[in-house]
């Protein structure tokens, strides 16, 4: 679940509750787009050190 601010993911005790987020990455993408950000999808292995997500502050 997200906390009341919508910025922090908090563990849920009841995993079947409708507010539980089953795909945090998808939720993150939706929040970024809703707030005017942009998303870049890259191929497997393109981010170093087994990193799966990256944050940038400006476009290249």
Short mmCIF file of C-alpha atoms in Angstrom, two decimals:
data_model
loop_
_atom_site.label_atom_id
_atom_site.label_comp_id
_atom_site.label_asym_id
_atom_site.label_seq_id
_atom_site.Cartn_x
_atom_site.Cartn_y
_atom_site.Cartn_z
CA UNK A 1 0.00 0.00 0.00
CA UNK A 2 0.93 3.60 -0.35
CA UNK A 3 0.87 5.82 2.72
CA UNK A 4 -1.46 8.81 3.02
CA UNK A 5 0.98 11.04 1.10
CA UNK A 6 1.10 8.61 -1.81
CA UNK A 7 4.89 8.70 -1.71
CA UNK A 8 5.87 5.78 0.52
CA UNK A 9 5.22 2.09 0.03
CA UNK A 10 4.29 0.40 3.32
CA UNK A 11 4.02 -3.33 4.00
CA UNK A 12 0.50 -4.75 4.17
CA UNK A 13 -0.70 -7.38 6.63
CA UNK A 14 -3.72 -8.36 4.52
CA UNK A 15 -2.36 -9.15 1.06
CA UNK A 16 -5.85 -9.70 -0.36
CA UNK A 17 -7.06 -6.18 0.52
CA UNK A 18 -7.93 -4.07 -2.58
CA UNK A 19 -5.46 -1.31 -1.57
CA UNK A 20 -2.50 -3.70 -1.69
CA UNK A 21 -0.12 -3.02 -4.57
CA UNK A 22 0.93 -6.20 -6.32
CA UNK A 23 3.20 -4.48 -8.87
CA UNK A 24 5.21 -1.66 -7.28
CA UNK A 25 7.11 -0.88 -10.49
CA UNK A 26 3.88 -0.36 -12.42
CA UNK A 27 2.59 1.85 -9.61
CA UNK A 28 5.82 3.88 -9.69
CA UNK A 29 5.52 4.37 -13.46
CA UNK A 30 1.93 5.57 -13.11
CA UNK A 31 2.86 8.05 -10.35
CA UNK A 32 5.79 9.47 -12.33
CA UNK A 33 3.65 9.94 -15.44
CA UNK A 34 0.79 11.46 -13.44
CA UNK A 35 3.22 14.00 -11.97
CA UNK A 36 4.54 15.02 -15.39
CA UNK A 37 7.68 12.90 -15.42
CA UNK A 38 8.88 10.61 -18.16
CA UNK A 39 9.77 6.93 -18.32
CA UNK A 40 12.44 5.20 -20.39
CA UNK A 41 12.37 1.43 -20.75
CA UNK A 42 15.72 -0.20 -21.48
CA UNK A 43 16.70 -3.70 -22.45
CA UNK A 44 17.76 -6.34 -19.96
CA UNK A 45 21.37 -5.86 -18.89
CA UNK A 46 21.60 -2.22 -20.03
CA UNK A 47 21.69 -0.93 -16.46
CA UNK A 48 24.89 -1.92 -14.71
CA UNK A 49 25.29 -3.95 -11.53
CA UNK A 50 21.90 -5.72 -11.83
CA UNK A 51 20.08 -2.44 -11.25
CA UNK A 52 16.44 -2.58 -12.30
CA UNK A 53 15.38 1.04 -11.75
CA UNK A 54 17.17 4.34 -12.20
CA UNK A 55 16.22 7.91 -11.38
CA UNK A 56 17.33 10.86 -13.47
CA UNK A 57 16.73 14.50 -12.73
CA UNK A 58 16.80 15.67 -16.35
CA UNK A 59 16.59 14.27 -19.85
CA UNK A 60 19.70 13.76 -21.96
#
